[in-house]
mmCIF file of C-alpha atoms and ligand atoms in Angstrom:
data_model
loop_
_atom_site.group_PDB
_atom_site.id
_atom_site.type_symbol
_atom_site.label_atom_id
_atom_site.label_comp_id
_atom_site.label_asym_id
_atom_site.label_seq_id
_atom_site.Cartn_x
_atom_site.Cartn_y
_atom_site.Cartn_z
ATOM 1 C CA MET A 1 -18.800 -14.964 -22.190
ATOM 2 C CA GLN A 2 -17.447 -16.270 -25.503
ATOM 3 C CA GLN A 3 -20.084 -17.194 -28.061
ATOM 4 C CA ILE A 4 -19.701 -19.380 -31.132
ATOM 5 C CA ILE A 5 -22.379 -18.130 -33.488
ATOM 6 C CA LYS A 6 -23.777 -20.227 -36.324
ATOM 7 C CA SER A 7 -24.614 -17.609 -38.909
ATOM 8 C CA ILE A 8 -26.897 -17.968 -41.899
ATOM 9 C CA LYS A 9 -26.885 -14.254 -42.755
ATOM 10 C CA ILE A 10 -23.546 -12.765 -41.767
ATOM 11 C CA THR A 11 -24.615 -9.093 -41.985
ATOM 12 C CA ASP A 12 -27.490 -9.659 -39.498
ATOM 13 C CA ASP A 13 -25.438 -11.716 -37.094
ATOM 14 C CA LEU A 14 -22.372 -9.478 -37.190
ATOM 15 C CA LYS A 15 -24.552 -6.405 -36.636
ATOM 16 C CA ALA A 16 -26.209 -8.067 -33.622
ATOM 17 C CA VAL A 17 -22.823 -9.050 -32.158
ATOM 18 C CA LEU A 18 -21.350 -5.579 -32.621
ATOM 19 C CA ASP A 19 -24.479 -3.875 -31.223
ATOM 20 C CA ASN A 20 -24.008 -5.943 -28.078
ATOM 21 C CA THR A 21 -20.257 -5.420 -27.678
ATOM 22 C CA THR A 22 -18.614 -2.450 -25.985
ATOM 23 C CA TYR A 23 -15.548 -1.004 -27.704
ATOM 24 C CA ASP A 24 -14.183 2.424 -28.641
ATOM 25 C CA LYS A 25 -12.711 1.814 -32.103
ATOM 26 C CA LEU A 26 -13.206 -1.048 -34.511
ATOM 27 C CA PHE A 27 -10.517 -2.544 -36.772
ATOM 28 C CA VAL A 28 -10.847 -5.190 -39.484
ATOM 29 C CA LEU A 29 -7.915 -7.370 -40.560
ATOM 30 C CA THR A 30 -8.049 -9.151 -43.923
ATOM 31 C CA ASP A 31 -5.540 -10.540 -46.404
ATOM 32 C CA GLU A 32 -5.461 -9.536 -50.057
ATOM 33 C CA HIS A 33 -7.806 -12.398 -50.987
ATOM 34 C CA THR A 34 -10.383 -12.052 -48.222
ATOM 35 C CA ASP A 35 -10.335 -8.291 -48.720
ATOM 36 C CA LYS A 36 -11.629 -8.820 -52.264
ATOM 37 C CA GLN A 37 -13.769 -11.936 -51.810
ATOM 38 C CA CYS A 38 -15.134 -11.783 -48.248
ATOM 39 C CA TYR A 39 -15.052 -8.166 -47.059
ATOM 40 C CA PRO A 40 -17.845 -7.209 -49.539
ATOM 41 C CA LEU A 41 -20.118 -9.672 -47.698
ATOM 42 C CA ILE A 42 -19.833 -7.682 -44.435
ATOM 43 C CA GLU A 43 -19.261 -4.118 -45.630
ATOM 44 C CA SER A 44 -22.926 -3.091 -45.446
ATOM 45 C CA VAL A 45 -22.936 -3.474 -41.640
ATOM 46 C CA PRO A 46 -23.002 0.142 -40.345
ATOM 47 C CA ALA A 47 -20.278 -0.394 -37.711
ATOM 48 C CA ILE A 48 -18.011 -1.973 -40.342
ATOM 49 C CA GLN A 49 -18.337 1.160 -42.493
ATOM 50 C CA GLN A 50 -16.872 3.157 -39.593
ATOM 51 C CA ALA A 51 -14.066 0.627 -39.000
ATOM 52 C CA GLN A 52 -10.425 1.029 -40.054
ATOM 53 C CA ARG A 53 -9.136 -1.705 -42.381
ATOM 54 C CA VAL A 54 -5.710 -3.293 -42.439
ATOM 55 C CA VAL A 55 -4.833 -5.636 -45.284
ATOM 56 C CA ILE A 56 -1.788 -7.925 -45.334
ATOM 57 C CA PRO A 57 -0.481 -10.369 -47.996
ATOM 58 C CA ALA A 58 -2.177 -13.789 -48.178
ATOM 59 C CA ASN A 59 -0.741 -17.297 -47.510
ATOM 60 C CA ASP A 60 0.939 -19.019 -44.593
ATOM 61 C CA SER A 61 4.397 -17.833 -45.718
ATOM 62 C CA ASN A 62 3.239 -14.316 -44.741
ATOM 63 C CA LYS A 63 2.269 -15.304 -41.208
ATOM 64 C CA ASN A 64 5.456 -13.643 -40.049
ATOM 65 C CA LEU A 65 6.940 -10.966 -37.813
ATOM 66 C CA GLU A 66 6.968 -8.391 -40.587
ATOM 67 C CA ASN A 67 3.208 -8.568 -41.141
ATOM 68 C CA LEU A 68 2.530 -8.780 -37.422
ATOM 69 C CA ALA A 69 4.520 -5.548 -37.010
ATOM 70 C CA GLN A 70 2.485 -4.029 -39.831
ATOM 71 C CA VAL A 71 -0.722 -4.718 -37.866
ATOM 72 C CA TRP A 72 0.790 -3.359 -34.607
ATOM 73 C CA LYS A 73 1.910 -0.205 -36.463
ATOM 74 C CA PHE A 74 -1.521 0.259 -38.030
ATOM 75 C CA LEU A 75 -3.236 -0.045 -34.656
ATOM 76 C CA THR A 76 -0.842 2.454 -33.066
ATOM 77 C CA LYS A 77 -1.039 4.923 -35.951
ATOM 78 C CA ASN A 78 -4.832 4.856 -35.895
ATOM 79 C CA GLY A 79 -5.201 5.366 -32.168
ATOM 80 C CA ALA A 80 -6.288 1.887 -31.054
ATOM 81 C CA THR A 81 -6.613 1.669 -27.269
ATOM 82 C CA ARG A 82 -6.936 -1.222 -24.848
ATOM 83 C CA HIS A 83 -10.721 -0.947 -25.403
ATOM 84 C CA SER A 84 -10.567 -1.334 -29.177
ATOM 85 C CA LEU A 85 -11.907 -4.390 -31.001
ATOM 86 C CA LEU A 86 -10.256 -6.273 -33.870
ATOM 87 C CA ILE A 87 -12.183 -8.425 -36.350
ATOM 88 C CA ASN A 88 -10.131 -11.093 -38.124
ATOM 89 C CA LEU A 89 -11.740 -11.968 -41.454
ATOM 90 C CA GLY A 90 -9.881 -14.791 -43.159
ATOM 91 C CA GLY A 91 -8.471 -18.292 -42.978
ATOM 92 C CA GLY A 92 -6.102 -19.713 -40.363
ATOM 93 C CA MET A 93 -3.285 -17.385 -41.382
ATOM 94 C CA ILE A 94 -5.399 -14.296 -40.548
ATOM 95 C CA THR A 95 -7.018 -15.657 -37.377
ATOM 96 C CA ASP A 96 -3.624 -16.869 -36.044
ATOM 97 C CA LEU A 97 -1.717 -13.659 -36.814
ATOM 98 C CA GLY A 98 -4.626 -11.337 -35.957
ATOM 99 C CA GLY A 99 -5.265 -13.208 -32.719
ATOM 100 C CA PHE A 100 -1.605 -12.814 -31.749
ATOM 101 C CA ALA A 101 -1.641 -9.115 -32.688
ATOM 102 C CA ALA A 102 -4.674 -8.742 -30.392
ATOM 103 C CA ALA A 103 -2.997 -10.786 -27.632
ATOM 104 C CA THR A 104 0.062 -8.543 -27.604
ATOM 105 C CA TYR A 105 -1.198 -5.053 -28.508
ATOM 106 C CA LYS A 106 -1.269 -3.033 -25.261
ATOM 107 C CA ARG A 107 -1.060 -6.405 -23.432
ATOM 108 C CA GLY A 108 -4.279 -7.629 -25.019
ATOM 109 C CA ILE A 109 -7.348 -6.299 -26.782
ATOM 110 C CA ALA A 110 -10.566 -8.125 -27.664
ATOM 111 C CA TYR A 111 -10.991 -9.773 -31.054
ATOM 112 C CA ILE A 112 -13.663 -11.577 -33.059
ATOM 113 C CA ASN A 113 -12.825 -14.311 -35.562
ATOM 114 C CA ILE A 114 -14.853 -14.671 -38.742
ATOM 115 C CA PRO A 115 -13.209 -17.673 -40.442
ATOM 116 C CA THR A 116 -13.664 -17.787 -44.205
ATOM 117 C CA THR A 117 -12.305 -21.285 -44.922
ATOM 118 C CA LEU A 118 -13.586 -24.654 -43.762
ATOM 119 C CA LEU A 119 -10.234 -25.487 -42.150
ATOM 120 C CA GLY A 120 -10.269 -22.148 -40.339
ATOM 121 C CA SER A 121 -13.849 -22.674 -39.152
ATOM 122 C CA VAL A 122 -13.380 -26.135 -37.680
ATOM 123 C CA ASP A 123 -9.841 -25.669 -36.379
ATOM 124 C CA ALA A 124 -7.721 -22.489 -36.380
ATOM 125 C CA ALA A 125 -10.397 -19.942 -35.420
ATOM 126 C CA VAL A 126 -11.522 -21.913 -32.369
ATOM 127 C CA GLY A 127 -9.549 -22.685 -29.240
ATOM 128 C CA GLY A 128 -7.405 -19.611 -28.636
ATOM 129 C CA LYS A 129 -4.114 -20.739 -30.213
ATOM 130 C CA THR A 130 -2.609 -17.647 -31.849
ATOM 131 C CA GLY A 131 0.823 -17.037 -33.342
ATOM 132 C CA ILE A 132 3.203 -16.617 -36.232
ATOM 133 C CA ASN A 133 5.893 -18.658 -37.975
ATOM 134 C CA PHE A 134 9.458 -17.737 -37.001
ATOM 135 C CA GLY A 135 13.010 -18.847 -37.795
ATOM 136 C CA GLY A 136 11.767 -21.451 -40.292
ATOM 137 C CA TYR A 137 9.406 -23.089 -37.765
ATOM 138 C CA LYS A 138 5.616 -23.042 -37.990
ATOM 139 C CA ASN A 139 3.726 -21.374 -35.124
ATOM 140 C CA GLU A 140 6.998 -20.930 -33.230
ATOM 141 C CA ILE A 141 5.951 -17.716 -31.459
ATOM 142 C CA GLY A 142 2.453 -17.344 -30.061
ATOM 143 C CA ALA A 143 0.067 -17.241 -27.161
ATOM 144 C CA PHE A 144 -3.096 -18.894 -25.934
ATOM 145 C CA TYR A 145 -5.547 -15.991 -26.196
ATOM 146 C CA PRO A 146 -9.178 -16.829 -27.022
ATOM 147 C CA ALA A 147 -11.418 -14.755 -29.273
ATOM 148 C CA LEU A 148 -14.265 -12.834 -27.679
ATOM 149 C CA HIS A 149 -16.624 -14.395 -30.246
ATOM 150 C CA ILE A 150 -16.379 -16.620 -33.315
ATOM 151 C CA ILE A 151 -18.890 -16.294 -36.135
ATOM 152 C CA ILE A 152 -19.163 -19.374 -38.351
ATOM 153 C CA SER A 153 -20.842 -18.245 -41.545
ATOM 154 C CA ALA A 154 -22.501 -20.541 -44.079
ATOM 155 C CA GLU A 155 -22.104 -17.835 -46.731
ATOM 156 C CA PHE A 156 -18.360 -18.427 -47.096
ATOM 157 C CA LEU A 157 -18.717 -22.211 -47.505
ATOM 158 C CA ASN A 158 -20.347 -21.841 -50.926
ATOM 159 C CA THR A 159 -17.343 -19.899 -52.242
ATOM 160 C CA LEU A 160 -14.774 -22.623 -51.481
ATOM 161 C CA THR A 161 -13.103 -24.974 -53.959
ATOM 162 C CA GLN A 162 -13.419 -28.750 -53.605
ATOM 163 C CA LYS A 163 -9.788 -28.826 -52.445
ATOM 164 C CA ASP A 164 -10.531 -26.284 -49.669
ATOM 165 C CA ILE A 165 -13.567 -28.292 -48.562
ATOM 166 C CA LEU A 166 -11.566 -31.529 -48.483
ATOM 167 C CA SER A 167 -8.748 -29.897 -46.542
ATOM 168 C CA GLY A 168 -11.133 -28.715 -43.818
ATOM 169 C CA TYR A 169 -13.147 -31.911 -43.869
ATOM 170 C CA ALA A 170 -10.128 -33.935 -42.697
ATOM 171 C CA GLU A 171 -10.286 -32.134 -39.330
ATOM 172 C CA MET A 172 -14.011 -32.914 -39.215
ATOM 173 C CA ILE A 173 -13.261 -36.616 -39.756
ATOM 174 C CA LYS A 174 -10.827 -36.336 -36.847
ATOM 175 C CA HIS A 175 -13.411 -34.646 -34.605
ATOM 176 C CA GLY A 176 -16.021 -37.299 -35.493
ATOM 177 C CA LEU A 177 -13.588 -40.086 -34.559
ATOM 178 C CA LEU A 178 -12.764 -38.372 -31.268
ATOM 179 C CA ASP A 179 -16.355 -37.746 -30.257
ATOM 180 C CA SER A 180 -19.084 -40.341 -30.698
ATOM 181 C CA LYS A 181 -20.517 -43.011 -32.984
ATOM 182 C CA ALA A 182 -23.520 -40.812 -33.867
ATOM 183 C CA ILE A 183 -21.412 -37.910 -35.174
ATOM 184 C CA TRP A 184 -18.881 -40.265 -36.692
ATOM 185 C CA ASP A 185 -21.611 -42.007 -38.720
ATOM 186 C CA ARG A 186 -22.875 -38.700 -40.097
ATOM 187 C CA THR A 187 -19.324 -37.607 -40.958
ATOM 188 C CA ILE A 188 -18.282 -40.765 -42.794
ATOM 189 C CA ASN A 189 -21.585 -40.974 -44.703
ATOM 190 C CA PHE A 190 -21.346 -37.429 -46.098
ATOM 191 C CA ASP A 191 -20.953 -37.298 -49.875
ATOM 192 C CA LEU A 192 -17.887 -35.133 -50.557
ATOM 193 C CA GLN A 193 -18.281 -35.423 -54.316
ATOM 194 C CA THR A 194 -21.818 -33.938 -54.507
ATOM 195 C CA ILE A 195 -21.910 -31.511 -51.610
ATOM 196 C CA ASP A 196 -25.148 -30.745 -49.753
ATOM 197 C CA TYR A 197 -24.205 -27.324 -48.318
ATOM 198 C CA ASN A 198 -27.029 -27.209 -45.761
ATOM 199 C CA LEU A 199 -25.986 -30.542 -44.324
ATOM 200 C CA LEU A 200 -22.312 -29.528 -44.444
ATOM 201 C CA ASN A 201 -23.173 -26.395 -42.500
ATOM 202 C CA ASP A 202 -24.816 -28.490 -39.749
ATOM 203 C CA LEU A 203 -21.848 -30.865 -39.636
ATOM 204 C CA VAL A 204 -19.429 -27.920 -39.417
ATOM 205 C CA MET A 205 -21.181 -26.552 -36.355
ATOM 206 C CA GLU A 206 -21.218 -29.982 -34.679
ATOM 207 C CA SER A 207 -17.521 -30.250 -35.415
ATOM 208 C CA VAL A 208 -16.706 -26.804 -34.028
ATOM 209 C CA LEU A 209 -18.544 -27.660 -30.822
ATOM 210 C CA ILE A 210 -16.574 -30.910 -30.433
ATOM 211 C CA LYS A 211 -13.341 -28.925 -30.565
ATOM 212 C CA GLN A 212 -14.745 -26.309 -28.221
ATOM 213 C CA ARG A 213 -15.757 -28.939 -25.629
ATOM 214 C CA ILE A 214 -12.255 -30.433 -25.667
ATOM 215 C CA VAL A 215 -10.547 -27.025 -25.432
ATOM 216 C CA GLU A 216 -12.779 -25.951 -22.526
ATOM 217 C CA LYS A 217 -11.571 -28.957 -20.525
ATOM 218 C CA ASP A 218 -7.884 -28.249 -21.218
ATOM 219 C CA PRO A 219 -7.231 -24.820 -22.810
ATOM 220 C CA PHE A 220 -3.418 -25.026 -22.465
ATOM 221 C CA GLU A 221 -2.940 -28.527 -23.925
ATOM 222 C CA LYS A 222 -1.606 -30.205 -20.808
ATOM 223 C CA ASN A 223 -3.889 -33.173 -21.143
ATOM 224 C CA ILE A 224 -7.028 -34.011 -23.178
ATOM 225 C CA ARG A 225 -6.487 -31.234 -25.764
ATOM 226 C CA LYS A 226 -3.684 -33.485 -27.061
ATOM 227 C CA ALA A 227 -6.560 -35.558 -28.506
ATOM 228 C CA LEU A 228 -6.736 -32.948 -31.265
ATOM 229 C CA ASN A 229 -3.315 -34.149 -32.448
ATOM 230 C CA LEU A 230 -4.832 -37.392 -33.781
ATOM 231 C CA GLY A 231 -3.492 -37.928 -37.310
ATOM 232 C CA HIS A 232 -1.056 -35.046 -36.965
ATOM 233 C CA THR A 233 2.194 -36.775 -35.918
ATOM 234 C CA ILE A 234 2.450 -38.759 -39.158
ATOM 235 C CA GLY A 235 0.395 -36.119 -41.007
ATOM 236 C CA HIS A 236 2.916 -33.366 -40.199
ATOM 237 C CA ALA A 237 5.762 -35.645 -41.338
ATOM 238 C CA PHE A 238 3.959 -36.158 -44.693
ATOM 239 C CA GLU A 239 3.343 -32.396 -44.957
ATOM 240 C CA SER A 240 6.984 -31.454 -44.257
ATOM 241 C CA PHE A 241 8.300 -34.248 -46.498
ATOM 242 C CA ALA A 242 6.120 -32.979 -49.371
ATOM 243 C CA LEU A 243 7.219 -29.373 -48.787
ATOM 244 C CA ASP A 244 10.907 -30.348 -48.685
ATOM 245 C CA ASN A 245 10.432 -32.129 -52.031
ATOM 246 C CA ASP A 246 8.747 -29.144 -53.717
ATOM 247 C CA ARG A 247 5.347 -30.809 -53.912
ATOM 248 C CA ALA A 248 3.513 -29.028 -51.093
ATOM 249 C CA VAL A 249 0.173 -30.587 -50.108
ATOM 250 C CA PRO A 250 -2.744 -28.928 -48.269
ATOM 251 C CA HIS A 251 -2.555 -29.383 -44.487
ATOM 252 C CA GLY A 252 -5.870 -31.238 -44.348
ATOM 253 C CA TYR A 253 -4.815 -33.762 -46.985
ATOM 254 C CA ALA A 254 -1.707 -34.578 -44.950
ATOM 255 C CA VAL A 255 -3.884 -34.988 -41.833
ATOM 256 C CA ALA A 256 -6.261 -37.317 -43.716
ATOM 257 C CA TRP A 257 -3.338 -39.501 -44.856
ATOM 258 C CA GLY A 258 -1.837 -39.320 -41.349
ATOM 259 C CA LEU A 259 -5.141 -40.524 -39.882
ATOM 260 C CA VAL A 260 -4.957 -43.723 -41.928
ATOM 261 C CA ALA A 261 -1.480 -44.565 -40.596
ATOM 262 C CA GLU A 262 -2.305 -43.540 -37.017
ATOM 263 C CA LEU A 263 -5.548 -45.541 -36.977
ATOM 264 C CA TYR A 264 -3.461 -48.522 -38.048
ATOM 265 C CA LEU A 265 -1.276 -47.873 -34.968
ATOM 266 C CA SER A 266 -4.486 -47.545 -32.944
ATOM 267 C CA HIS A 267 -5.616 -50.923 -34.246
ATOM 268 C CA LYS A 268 -2.296 -52.613 -33.398
ATOM 269 C CA LEU A 269 -1.661 -50.909 -30.057
ATOM 270 C CA CYS A 270 -5.139 -50.045 -28.687
ATOM 271 C CA ASN A 271 -7.469 -52.555 -30.407
ATOM 272 C CA PHE A 272 -9.178 -49.980 -32.620
ATOM 273 C CA PRO A 273 -11.707 -52.052 -34.667
ATOM 274 C CA LYS A 274 -10.392 -53.321 -38.005
ATOM 275 C CA GLU A 275 -13.700 -52.684 -39.823
ATOM 276 C CA THR A 276 -13.640 -48.971 -38.839
ATOM 277 C CA LEU A 277 -9.985 -48.739 -39.895
ATOM 278 C CA ASP A 278 -10.899 -50.241 -43.287
ATOM 279 C CA LEU A 279 -13.839 -47.848 -43.677
ATOM 280 C CA VAL A 280 -11.695 -44.761 -42.954
ATOM 281 C CA THR A 281 -8.905 -46.008 -45.233
ATOM 282 C CA GLN A 282 -11.352 -46.503 -48.101
ATOM 283 C CA PHE A 283 -13.064 -43.109 -47.538
ATOM 284 C CA ILE A 284 -9.748 -41.269 -47.471
ATOM 285 C CA LYS A 285 -8.260 -43.060 -50.482
ATOM 286 C CA GLN A 286 -11.429 -42.390 -52.456
ATOM 287 C CA ASN A 287 -11.635 -38.677 -51.618
ATOM 288 C CA TYR A 288 -8.023 -37.621 -50.991
ATOM 289 C CA GLY A 289 -6.072 -39.970 -53.253
ATOM 290 C CA THR A 290 -2.787 -41.434 -52.010
ATOM 291 C CA PHE A 291 0.389 -39.712 -50.858
ATOM 292 C CA GLU A 292 3.283 -41.127 -52.875
ATOM 293 C CA PHE A 293 6.425 -42.309 -51.060
ATOM 294 C CA ASN A 294 8.361 -45.557 -50.790
ATOM 295 C CA ARG A 295 10.392 -47.585 -48.290
ATOM 296 C CA GLU A 296 13.552 -45.572 -49.016
ATOM 297 C CA ASP A 297 11.743 -42.524 -47.596
ATOM 298 C CA TYR A 298 10.961 -44.170 -44.244
ATOM 299 C CA ASN A 299 14.083 -42.853 -42.537
ATOM 300 C CA THR A 300 13.363 -39.258 -43.591
ATOM 301 C CA LEU A 301 9.739 -39.567 -42.455
ATOM 302 C CA TYR A 302 10.833 -41.093 -39.144
ATOM 303 C CA GLN A 303 13.330 -38.275 -38.520
ATOM 304 C CA LEU A 304 10.604 -35.722 -39.213
ATOM 305 C CA MET A 305 8.430 -37.433 -36.582
ATOM 306 C CA VAL A 306 11.288 -37.436 -34.058
ATOM 307 C CA HIS A 307 11.642 -33.661 -34.505
ATOM 308 C CA ASP A 308 7.941 -32.948 -34.016
ATOM 309 C CA LYS A 309 7.585 -30.279 -31.321
ATOM 310 C CA LYS A 310 4.904 -32.277 -29.464
ATOM 311 C CA ASN A 311 7.493 -34.839 -28.355
ATOM 312 C CA VAL A 312 9.221 -34.902 -24.988
ATOM 313 C CA GLY A 313 12.824 -36.098 -25.452
ATOM 314 C CA ASP A 314 13.321 -38.707 -28.187
ATOM 315 C CA THR A 315 9.998 -40.521 -27.735
ATOM 316 C CA ILE A 316 7.444 -39.949 -30.489
ATOM 317 C CA ASN A 317 4.116 -38.929 -28.983
ATOM 318 C CA PHE A 318 0.829 -40.074 -30.530
ATOM 319 C CA THR A 319 -2.823 -39.685 -29.714
ATOM 320 C CA LEU A 320 -4.484 -42.996 -30.578
ATOM 321 C CA LEU A 321 -7.990 -44.439 -30.260
ATOM 322 C CA GLY A 322 -9.329 -47.648 -28.658
ATOM 323 C CA ASP A 323 -12.538 -47.070 -30.658
ATOM 324 C CA VAL A 324 -14.544 -44.107 -31.896
ATOM 325 C CA GLY A 325 -14.739 -41.778 -28.861
ATOM 326 C CA ASN A 326 -12.225 -43.822 -26.826
ATOM 327 C CA ILE A 327 -9.235 -41.436 -26.732
ATOM 328 C CA GLN A 328 -5.772 -42.611 -25.663
ATOM 329 C CA ILE A 329 -3.370 -39.660 -25.317
ATOM 330 C CA ASP A 330 0.412 -39.887 -24.709
ATOM 331 C CA GLN A 331 0.912 -43.151 -26.599
ATOM 332 C CA THR A 332 4.245 -44.141 -28.093
ATOM 333 C CA ALA A 333 5.209 -46.456 -30.921
ATOM 334 C CA ASP A 334 8.680 -47.774 -31.734
ATOM 335 C CA ARG A 335 10.313 -47.414 -35.122
ATOM 336 C CA ARG A 336 9.381 -50.928 -36.254
ATOM 337 C CA MET A 337 5.695 -50.321 -35.478
ATOM 338 C CA ILE A 338 5.732 -46.929 -37.238
ATOM 339 C CA GLU A 339 7.291 -48.560 -40.309
ATOM 340 C CA GLU A 340 4.570 -51.227 -40.196
ATOM 341 C CA ALA A 341 1.959 -48.401 -40.217
ATOM 342 C CA LEU A 342 3.710 -46.862 -43.248
ATOM 343 C CA ASP A 343 3.676 -50.319 -44.922
ATOM 344 C CA TYR A 344 -0.081 -50.467 -44.282
ATOM 345 C CA TYR A 345 -0.463 -46.980 -45.753
ATOM 346 C CA ILE A 346 1.462 -47.891 -48.922
ATOM 347 C CA GLY A 347 -0.776 -50.986 -49.166
HETATM 348 N N1 LIG B 1 -5.187 -27.536 -33.820
HETATM 349 C C1 LIG B 1 -5.227 -28.242 -32.614
HETATM 350 C C2 LIG B 1 -5.531 -27.396 -31.428
HETATM 351 O O1 LIG B 1 -6.046 -26.309 -31.563
HETATM 352 O O2 LIG B 1 -5.232 -27.801 -30.340
#
């Protein structure tokens, strides 16, 4: 059965996991960054010293067919069988591509994710979505194929920049809003400027388990898993708009800004409380700054939302909230209401 392991000492926990897993050959996938910065933290594990290593270029632009083929070729050349095990050590790019390589190699081999970024820990590494970018579209080709285990290690958190922490924290804000008042209160009261890493580590695990509970109910995103799209319809439009204008922003920042606009829609359409909306807006402005655009950009942003792949037909699909923990999937908003949310965002 899949385990999500909260690890304080990665070498001990990885050793224990590998001692209790049956496989014939072990492979480790990293990118050029995690090979230098994260692999040294696991290399003393005896089984890792026997493993074969495949390293691919870093960054989402390399989550492509060429690098996927490189992993397939490496596995074939080094005699991987259906009973081999792949460890993905990296951020979302590595866990997505490595997970898809595992899903497809000899019709599926087991893999373990060891996410090394906050965003990867609370989102990409958990939930079994694997894939690559293709034909100019993100995550266009992929499969639902869950990891055998996921090891969430506190040791990588300390190595992250403030920007990396903020990017991952946006998904934690989302999970807190989706779950319960108790977790939400802890999330919104965390001081992102002076980080308490022990507390962050506890919050990360709570957040991972929120995602896991949702995914268990609906692994193939037919229903309640759509809750995880909160903040992402407008957030993705901000992210694409920024990219198209040569001022790329981190995914999590776009989600944070998208949450503000989508909680405004929640307030107008589902009675989400105004005081919670104001609190989130203030927290996000204070920690993430403001995404710059003006009314002349509304049409472009709207068209980006229309083309979001979560939509069915021409209707723009949103997940909204009636309150913290009160999830309303499959909501729609017309253009006038979306523009009103953008007006609120601009302030
Ligand atoms: N990133 C959202 C999901 O895994 O469904």
